[in-house]
Structures are given as structure tokens and as C-alpha cells.
CSV table of C-alpha atoms and ligand atoms in Angstrom, one decimal:
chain,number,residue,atom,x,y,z
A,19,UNK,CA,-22.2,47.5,-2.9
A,20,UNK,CA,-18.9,46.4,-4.8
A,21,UNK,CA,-17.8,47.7,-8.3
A,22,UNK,CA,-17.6,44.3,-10.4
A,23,UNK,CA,-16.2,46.1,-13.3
A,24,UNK,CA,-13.2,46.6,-10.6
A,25,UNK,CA,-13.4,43.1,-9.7
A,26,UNK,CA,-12.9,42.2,-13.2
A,27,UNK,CA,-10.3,44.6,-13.9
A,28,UNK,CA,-8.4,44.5,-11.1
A,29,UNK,CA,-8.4,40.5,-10.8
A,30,UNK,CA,-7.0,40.2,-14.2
A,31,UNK,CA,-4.3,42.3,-13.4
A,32,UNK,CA,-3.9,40.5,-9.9
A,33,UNK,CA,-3.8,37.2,-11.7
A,34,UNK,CA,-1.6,38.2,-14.4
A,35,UNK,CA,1.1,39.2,-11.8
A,36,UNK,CA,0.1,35.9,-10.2
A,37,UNK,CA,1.2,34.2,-13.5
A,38,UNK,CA,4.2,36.1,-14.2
A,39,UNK,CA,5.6,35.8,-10.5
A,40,UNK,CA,4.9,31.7,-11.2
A,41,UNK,CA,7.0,31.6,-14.1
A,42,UNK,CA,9.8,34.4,-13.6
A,43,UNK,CA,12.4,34.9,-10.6
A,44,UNK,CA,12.3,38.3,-8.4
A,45,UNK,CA,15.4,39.9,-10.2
A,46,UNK,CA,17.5,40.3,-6.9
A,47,UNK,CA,17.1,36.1,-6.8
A,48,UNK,CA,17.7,36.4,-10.6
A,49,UNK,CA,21.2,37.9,-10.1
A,50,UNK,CA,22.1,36.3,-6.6
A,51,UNK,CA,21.9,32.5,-8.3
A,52,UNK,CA,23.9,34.1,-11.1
A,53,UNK,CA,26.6,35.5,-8.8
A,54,UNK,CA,26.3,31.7,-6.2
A,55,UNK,CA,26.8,29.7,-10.1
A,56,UNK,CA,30.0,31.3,-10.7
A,57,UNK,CA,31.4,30.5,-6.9
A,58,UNK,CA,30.1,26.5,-7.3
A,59,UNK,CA,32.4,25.1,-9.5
A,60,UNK,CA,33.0,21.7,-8.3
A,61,UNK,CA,31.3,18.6,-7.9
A,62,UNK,CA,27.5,18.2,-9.2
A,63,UNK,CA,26.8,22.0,-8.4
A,64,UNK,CA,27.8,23.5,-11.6
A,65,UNK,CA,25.2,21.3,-13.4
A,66,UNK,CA,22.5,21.7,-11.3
A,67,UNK,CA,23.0,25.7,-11.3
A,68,UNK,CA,22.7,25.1,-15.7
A,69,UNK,CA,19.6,22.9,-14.6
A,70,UNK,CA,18.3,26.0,-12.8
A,71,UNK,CA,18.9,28.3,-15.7
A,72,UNK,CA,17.8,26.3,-18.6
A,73,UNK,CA,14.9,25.8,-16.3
A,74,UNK,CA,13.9,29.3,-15.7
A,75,UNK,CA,14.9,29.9,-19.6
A,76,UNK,CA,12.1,27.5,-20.4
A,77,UNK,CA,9.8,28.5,-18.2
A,78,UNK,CA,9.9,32.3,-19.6
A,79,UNK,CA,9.7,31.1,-23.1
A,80,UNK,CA,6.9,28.8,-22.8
A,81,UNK,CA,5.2,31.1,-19.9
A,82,UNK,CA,4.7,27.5,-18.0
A,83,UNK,CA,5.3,27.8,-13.8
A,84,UNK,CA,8.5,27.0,-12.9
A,85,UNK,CA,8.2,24.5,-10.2
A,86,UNK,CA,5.3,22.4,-10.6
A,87,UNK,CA,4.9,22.8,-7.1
A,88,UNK,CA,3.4,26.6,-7.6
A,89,UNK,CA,2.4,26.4,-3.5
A,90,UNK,CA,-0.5,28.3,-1.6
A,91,UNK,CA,-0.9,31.8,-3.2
A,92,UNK,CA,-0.4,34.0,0.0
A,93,UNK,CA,-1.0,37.5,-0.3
A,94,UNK,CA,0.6,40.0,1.9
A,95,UNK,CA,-1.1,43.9,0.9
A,96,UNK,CA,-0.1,46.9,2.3
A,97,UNK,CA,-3.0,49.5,1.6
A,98,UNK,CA,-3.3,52.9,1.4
A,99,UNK,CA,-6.1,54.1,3.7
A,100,UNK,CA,-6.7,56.4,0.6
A,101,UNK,CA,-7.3,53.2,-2.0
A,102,UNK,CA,-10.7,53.5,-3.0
A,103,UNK,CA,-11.1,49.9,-4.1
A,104,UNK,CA,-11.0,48.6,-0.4
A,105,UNK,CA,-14.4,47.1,-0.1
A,106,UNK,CA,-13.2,44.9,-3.1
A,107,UNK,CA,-9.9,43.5,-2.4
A,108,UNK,CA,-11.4,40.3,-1.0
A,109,UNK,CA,-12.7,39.4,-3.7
A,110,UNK,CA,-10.4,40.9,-6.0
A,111,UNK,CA,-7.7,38.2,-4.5
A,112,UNK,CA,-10.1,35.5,-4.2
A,113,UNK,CA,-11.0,35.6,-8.2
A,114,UNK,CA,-7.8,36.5,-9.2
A,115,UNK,CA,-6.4,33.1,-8.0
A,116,UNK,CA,-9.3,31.3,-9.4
A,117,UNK,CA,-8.4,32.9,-12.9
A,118,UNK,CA,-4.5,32.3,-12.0
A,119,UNK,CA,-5.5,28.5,-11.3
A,120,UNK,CA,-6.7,28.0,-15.0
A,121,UNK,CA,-4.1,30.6,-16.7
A,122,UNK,CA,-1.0,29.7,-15.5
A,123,UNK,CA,-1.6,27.1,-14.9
A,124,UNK,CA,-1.5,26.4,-11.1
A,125,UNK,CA,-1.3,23.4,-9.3
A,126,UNK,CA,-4.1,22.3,-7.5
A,127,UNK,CA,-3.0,22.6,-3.7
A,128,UNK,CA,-5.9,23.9,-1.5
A,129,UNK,CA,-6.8,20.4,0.8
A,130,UNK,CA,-9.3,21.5,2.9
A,131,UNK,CA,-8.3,20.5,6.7
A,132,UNK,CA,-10.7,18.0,8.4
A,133,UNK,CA,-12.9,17.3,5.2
A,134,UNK,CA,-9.4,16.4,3.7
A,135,UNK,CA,-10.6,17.1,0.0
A,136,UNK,CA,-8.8,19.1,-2.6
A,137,UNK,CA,-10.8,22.0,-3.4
A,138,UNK,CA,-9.2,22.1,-7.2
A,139,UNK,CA,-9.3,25.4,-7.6
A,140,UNK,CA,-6.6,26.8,-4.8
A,141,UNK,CA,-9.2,28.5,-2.6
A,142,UNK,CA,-10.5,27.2,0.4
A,143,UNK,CA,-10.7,28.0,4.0
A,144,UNK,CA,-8.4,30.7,4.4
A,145,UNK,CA,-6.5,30.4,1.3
A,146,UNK,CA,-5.4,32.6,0.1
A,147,UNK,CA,-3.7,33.9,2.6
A,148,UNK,CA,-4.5,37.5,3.2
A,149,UNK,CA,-2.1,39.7,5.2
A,150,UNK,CA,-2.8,43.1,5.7
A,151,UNK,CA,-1.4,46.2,6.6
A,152,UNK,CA,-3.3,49.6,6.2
A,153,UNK,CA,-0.9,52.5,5.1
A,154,UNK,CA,-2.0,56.4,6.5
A,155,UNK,CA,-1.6,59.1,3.9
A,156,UNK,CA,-1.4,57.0,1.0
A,157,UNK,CA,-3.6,56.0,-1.8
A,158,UNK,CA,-2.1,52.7,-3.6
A,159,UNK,CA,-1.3,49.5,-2.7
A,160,UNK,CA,1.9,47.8,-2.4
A,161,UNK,CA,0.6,44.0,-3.1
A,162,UNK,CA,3.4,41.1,-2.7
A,163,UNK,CA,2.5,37.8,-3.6
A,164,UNK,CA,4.1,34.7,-1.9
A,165,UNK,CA,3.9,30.7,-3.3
A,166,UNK,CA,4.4,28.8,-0.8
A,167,UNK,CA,5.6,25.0,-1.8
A,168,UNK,CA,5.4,22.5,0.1
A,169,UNK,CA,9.2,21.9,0.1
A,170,UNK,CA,10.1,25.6,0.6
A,171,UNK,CA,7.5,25.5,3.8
A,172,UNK,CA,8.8,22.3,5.5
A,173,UNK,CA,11.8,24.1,7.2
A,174,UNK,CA,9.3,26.3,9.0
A,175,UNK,CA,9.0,26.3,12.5
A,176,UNK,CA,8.3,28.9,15.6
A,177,UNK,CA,9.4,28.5,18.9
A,178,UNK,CA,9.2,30.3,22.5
A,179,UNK,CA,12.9,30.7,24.4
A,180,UNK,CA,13.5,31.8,27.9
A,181,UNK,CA,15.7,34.9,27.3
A,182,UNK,CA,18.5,32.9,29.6
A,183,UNK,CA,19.2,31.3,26.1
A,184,UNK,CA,19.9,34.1,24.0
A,185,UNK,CA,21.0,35.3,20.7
A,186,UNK,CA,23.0,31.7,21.4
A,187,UNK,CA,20.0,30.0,21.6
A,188,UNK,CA,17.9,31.5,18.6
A,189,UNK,CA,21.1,30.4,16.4
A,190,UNK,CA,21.3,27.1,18.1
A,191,UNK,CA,17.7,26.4,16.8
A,192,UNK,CA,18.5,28.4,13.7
A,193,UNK,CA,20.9,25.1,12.8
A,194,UNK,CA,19.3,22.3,14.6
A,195,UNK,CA,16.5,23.2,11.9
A,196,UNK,CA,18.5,24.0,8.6
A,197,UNK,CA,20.4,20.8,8.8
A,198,UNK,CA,16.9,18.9,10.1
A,199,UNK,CA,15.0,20.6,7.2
A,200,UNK,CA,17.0,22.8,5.1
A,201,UNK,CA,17.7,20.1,2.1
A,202,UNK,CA,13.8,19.5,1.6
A,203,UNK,CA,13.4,23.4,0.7
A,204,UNK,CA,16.0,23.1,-2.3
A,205,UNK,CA,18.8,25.1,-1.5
A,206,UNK,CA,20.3,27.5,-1.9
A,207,UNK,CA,17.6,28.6,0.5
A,208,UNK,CA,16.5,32.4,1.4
A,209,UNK,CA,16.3,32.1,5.2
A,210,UNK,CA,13.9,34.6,6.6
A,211,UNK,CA,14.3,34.8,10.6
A,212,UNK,CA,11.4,36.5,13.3
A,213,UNK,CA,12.5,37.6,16.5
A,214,UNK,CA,9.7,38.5,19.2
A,215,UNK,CA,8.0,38.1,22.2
A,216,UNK,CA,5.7,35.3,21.1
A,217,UNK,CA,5.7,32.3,18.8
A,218,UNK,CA,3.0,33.2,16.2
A,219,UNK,CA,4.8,37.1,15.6
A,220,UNK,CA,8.1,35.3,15.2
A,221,UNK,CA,6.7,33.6,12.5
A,222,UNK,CA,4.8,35.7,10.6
A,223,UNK,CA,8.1,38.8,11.2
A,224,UNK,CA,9.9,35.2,9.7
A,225,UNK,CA,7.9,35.1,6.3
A,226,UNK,CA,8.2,38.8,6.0
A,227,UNK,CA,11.3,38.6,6.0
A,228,UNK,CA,11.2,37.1,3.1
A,229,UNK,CA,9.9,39.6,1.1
A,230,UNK,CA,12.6,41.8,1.4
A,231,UNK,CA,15.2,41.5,-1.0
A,232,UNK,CA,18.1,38.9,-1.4
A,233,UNK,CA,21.0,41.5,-0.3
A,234,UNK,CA,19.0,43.5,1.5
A,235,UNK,CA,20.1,44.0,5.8
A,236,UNK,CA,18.0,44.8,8.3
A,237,UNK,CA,18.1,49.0,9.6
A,238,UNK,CA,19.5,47.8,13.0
A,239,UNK,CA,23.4,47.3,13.1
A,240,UNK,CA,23.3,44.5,15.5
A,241,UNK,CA,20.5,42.9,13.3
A,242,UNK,CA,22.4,43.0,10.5
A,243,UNK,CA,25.5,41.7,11.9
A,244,UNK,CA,23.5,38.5,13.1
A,245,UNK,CA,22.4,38.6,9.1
A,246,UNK,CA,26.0,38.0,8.0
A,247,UNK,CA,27.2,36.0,10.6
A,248,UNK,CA,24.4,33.4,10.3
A,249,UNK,CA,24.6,33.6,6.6
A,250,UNK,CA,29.0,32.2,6.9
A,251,UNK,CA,27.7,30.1,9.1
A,252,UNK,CA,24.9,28.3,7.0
A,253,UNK,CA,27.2,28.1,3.9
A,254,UNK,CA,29.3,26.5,5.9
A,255,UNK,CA,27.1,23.4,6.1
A,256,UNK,CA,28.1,23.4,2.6
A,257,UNK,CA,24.6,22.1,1.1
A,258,UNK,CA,25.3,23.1,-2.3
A,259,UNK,CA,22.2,23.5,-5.3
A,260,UNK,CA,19.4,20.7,-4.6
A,261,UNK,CA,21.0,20.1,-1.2
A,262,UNK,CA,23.7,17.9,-3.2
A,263,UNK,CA,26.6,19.2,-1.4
A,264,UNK,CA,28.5,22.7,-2.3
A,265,UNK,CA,30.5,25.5,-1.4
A,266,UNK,CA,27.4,27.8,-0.7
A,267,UNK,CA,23.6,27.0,1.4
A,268,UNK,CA,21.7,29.9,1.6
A,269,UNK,CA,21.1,33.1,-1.0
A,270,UNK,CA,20.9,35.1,2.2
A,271,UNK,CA,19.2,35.8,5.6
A,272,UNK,CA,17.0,38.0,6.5
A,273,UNK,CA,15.9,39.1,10.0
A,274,UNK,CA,13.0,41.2,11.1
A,275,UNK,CA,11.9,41.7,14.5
A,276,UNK,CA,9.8,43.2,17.3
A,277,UNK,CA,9.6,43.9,20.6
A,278,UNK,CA,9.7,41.0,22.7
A,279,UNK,CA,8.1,40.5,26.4
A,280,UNK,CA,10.8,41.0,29.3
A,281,UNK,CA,10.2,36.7,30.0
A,282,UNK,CA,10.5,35.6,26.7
A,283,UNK,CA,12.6,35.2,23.6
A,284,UNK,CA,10.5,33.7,20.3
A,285,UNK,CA,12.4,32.8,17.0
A,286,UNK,CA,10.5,31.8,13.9
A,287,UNK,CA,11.7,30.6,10.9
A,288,UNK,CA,10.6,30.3,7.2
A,289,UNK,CA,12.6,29.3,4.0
A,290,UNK,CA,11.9,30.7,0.8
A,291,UNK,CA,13.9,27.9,-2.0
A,292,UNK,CA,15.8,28.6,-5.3
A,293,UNK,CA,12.9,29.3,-7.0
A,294,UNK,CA,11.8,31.9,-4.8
A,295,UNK,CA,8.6,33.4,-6.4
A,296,UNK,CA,7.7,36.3,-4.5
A,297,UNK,CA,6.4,39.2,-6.6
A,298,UNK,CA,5.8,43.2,-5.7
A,299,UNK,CA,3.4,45.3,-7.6
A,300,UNK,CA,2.4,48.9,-6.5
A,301,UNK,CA,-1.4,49.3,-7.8
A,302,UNK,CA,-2.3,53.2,-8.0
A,303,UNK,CA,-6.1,54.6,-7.7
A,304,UNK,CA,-6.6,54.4,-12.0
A,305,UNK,CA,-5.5,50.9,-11.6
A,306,UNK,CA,-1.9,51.9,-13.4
A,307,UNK,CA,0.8,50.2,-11.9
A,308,UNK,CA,4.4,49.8,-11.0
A,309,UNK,CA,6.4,46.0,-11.1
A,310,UNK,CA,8.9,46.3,-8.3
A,311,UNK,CA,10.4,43.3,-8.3
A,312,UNK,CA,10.7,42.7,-12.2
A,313,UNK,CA,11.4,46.5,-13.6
A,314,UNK,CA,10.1,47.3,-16.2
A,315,UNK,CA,7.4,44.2,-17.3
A,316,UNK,CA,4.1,45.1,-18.8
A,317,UNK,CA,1.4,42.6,-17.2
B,415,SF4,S1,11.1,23.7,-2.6
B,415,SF4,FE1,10.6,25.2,-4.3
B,415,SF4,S2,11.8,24.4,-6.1
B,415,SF4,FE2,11.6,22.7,-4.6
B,415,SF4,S3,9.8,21.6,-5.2
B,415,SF4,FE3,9.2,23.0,-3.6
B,415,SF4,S4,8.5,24.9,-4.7
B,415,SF4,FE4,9.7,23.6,-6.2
């Protein structure tokens, strides 16, 4: 039997964090476009970083989205095996993107594969997205939410490697695919990398990457290394704000990985773009609530 008082409650606050997240960068993003504007000085750059500003400016003081591309919602929940709104959560998600849809307002981009019909309302088979992750000895949940665009998603891409190929080969693809694909994800681009044994960990290690902060380096030394050396690397392409030439390509890179089979070396890749709206909220048991990624917001 579900609580549907919860289900009311809770969805409104899922969908206002929904809204918010659509119309307000992460503040690490916030302050890493700040810090990239200051470096782009030449050519068109400078006014497309204004273009980006006076963008997000309007979007916060009209409370519209701020791409009208506001993607597939994907959730990605870690829960506390002590939540006692489990049973829920389903449906908590599915209703708060349905609410989200109208408040926001989002655009309609659920297409239903094989019927080929837009649902209208962002759900559909699948969608959203639900990743979970169940926590021991803990009684919240840690909810990020994840629009995925269209653009942003292009870039995206897994594939398996025989380990002959290396840490070589994983940067080789790395750069075959950036300078394929990276200009449709409007840089400067958040470049989340999964390392594993197979192609569909890769990619989903690739999207959590992008969850962690811009800034952020991965525990391992080596790992973190590959961060900053594939991060000069990628500016190097130079393709600037918009993919319309720069000094500066990515915000960052971030790697996460996982054991990989003795035969095999998979890479996955996802891009997160300039207007990277990824949000983190940390639900407690009385529904309170803390807004990691934008301190100090009231939903
Ligand atoms: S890549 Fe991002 S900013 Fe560009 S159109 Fe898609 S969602 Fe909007």
C-alpha cells in the first residue's frame, strides 16, 4: 500500500528541484564558466561567454529553463536502506516529472522507440531514467537529477579495447570522438570518462562521472593524472564557447572506473555541455532537505 500524501509531497518537492536545476547552473559550473570567460578574450568567445551569462541571468529572473532543449530527466538515487519512503520512489519520480513537464516548463522529449510517437508529457518506456544505488546504515537519500539534451548526449559512445591498446588507446578514442562530436554538445564540454571491463559499465561509470563536481579528481593518483593530462590535451583542440574556436574546450574531465576483466579494456564516454544541469538534493526521513549543488536555495 503506498502513502499518496507522500507521493504528493514528495513529488512536489522532486519536481521543484526538477525546475530549479532546469533553470540554474550547479554552482561549481557557475564559477568554472566564470573563471574560462576571463581566460577567452579573443575572437567571438568573449561574446558568447556574455551570451551565456545574460542567458542564465534571464533564465533565473524569469524562472524559464535555460536551454530549450531541457533533455530526458534521468534520475540517479542513492538510498538509504533506512528511507522509509522506498515503496514510493517510483512513483514519486514518475509524477514529479509529470508535474515538472507543465511547471517549468519542460520540453516535450519522451519519443517512444518503435511506435515512434511523442508521449508529451516526458514519460515513457523507461524514462525517466532511474539509477539506483542502495546505501547501508543510512536513512536519506542523496537524489541527483541529470537532463540530458540531445546535443550534450551526441558525443556519447562506449567501446570494448583489447588491453594491447592501452591507456594509449582509451585516449586515442577519447579524441577521435571530441573532435567527431564534441562541437554538437556546446562546449566548453564536462567530459565524463568510464573505464571497465565491459562496454555498458564504461558507460554508465562515464555519466557518473558527471555528477561529480567540475574540479573535482578522482581518489586514484594515476586516475587523476589521466584527468589533467586529457583535460591540456582537449583545450588544446582549442574549440572555444559554442564550438566557435578558443583558447579553452572542456570545463574539466572526470574519470571513474572499475575493475576491468584480464582480456579486456572498455572506455565510455558522455559529455555534459555549458549548460550542465545536473542538481543534488539530500532528502531526510521528515522530508527536510539539503541542496548540495546550489547552497543554500529554499525549493
Ligand atoms: S547541448 Fe546543452 S546547451 Fe546545447 S542545445 Fe543541447 S541542452 Fe542546450
Amino acid at each position: 500500500m503506498h502513502d499518496a500524501k507522500i507521493i504528493d509531497q514528495l513529488s512536489d518537492l522532486v519536481s521543484s528541484f526538477i525546475c530549479y536545476a532546469g533553470s540554474h547552473l550547479p554552482d561549481d559550473v557557475d564559477a568554472k564558466l566564470k573563471e574560462m570567460a576571463k581566460v577567452e578574450t579573443e575572437g567571438f568567445a568573449p561574446t558568447i561567454y556574455k551570451a551565456m551569462a545574460d542567458n542564465m541571468e534571464l533564465a533565473n529572473e524569469l524562472k524559464r529553463p535555460s536551454c530549450q532543449d531541457t533533455g530526458i530527466i534521468q534520475f540517479f538515487a542513492k538510498v538509504g536502506t533506512g528511507f522509509p519512503y522506498q515503496n514510493e520512489l517510483p512513483e514519486v519520480f514518475e509524477q514529479a516529472v509529470l508535474k515538472a513537464t507543465e511547471r517549468a516548463p519542460l520540453r516535450h522529449n519522451a519519443v517512444q522507440v518503435f511506435d515512434e510517437n511523442n508521449t508529451g508529457n516526458n514519460v515513457g518506456v523507461r524514462v525517466p531514467w532511474i539509477d539506483w544505488e542502495l546505501v547501508p546504515d543510512r536513512d536519506d537519500i542523496e537524489l541527483y537529477v541529470y537532463m540530458a539534451g540531445g546535443g550534450c548526449s551526441l558525443p556519447g559512445m562506449a567501446k570494448v579495447l583489447m588491453p594491447l591498446e592501452g591507456y594509449e588507446g582509451i585516449v586515442r578514442v577519447i579524441f577521435d570522438q571530441m573532435t567527431s562530436y564534441g562541437v554538437n554538445a556546446c562546449p566548453p564540454v564536462l567530459l565524463g570518462v568510464g573505464i571497465a571491463g565491459s562496454a555498458e559499465v564504461a558507460a554508465k561509470l562515464s555519466k557518473k562521472a558527471l555528477l561529480r563536481p567540475v574540479g573535482s579528481h578522482n581518489e586514484n593518483p594515476k586516475a587523476a593524472m589521466m584527468e589533467e593530462e586529457l583535460e591540456k590535451g582537449l583545450n588544446e583542440l582549442g574549440l572555444g564557447p559554442g564550438g566557435l574556436s578558443g583558447k579553452l574546450s572542456v570545463m574539466g574531465v572526470n574519470i571513474e572506473q572499475a575493475a576491468r576483466h584480464p582480456a579486456t579494456l572498455a572506455v565510455g564516454i558522455s559529455t555534459a555541455c555549458w549548460a550542465h544541469r545536473r542538481g543534488c538534493i539530500k532528502i531526510n526521513p521528515d522530508l527536510t532537505y539539503d541542496f548540495v549543488t546550489s547552497k543554500g536555495v529554499t525549493l
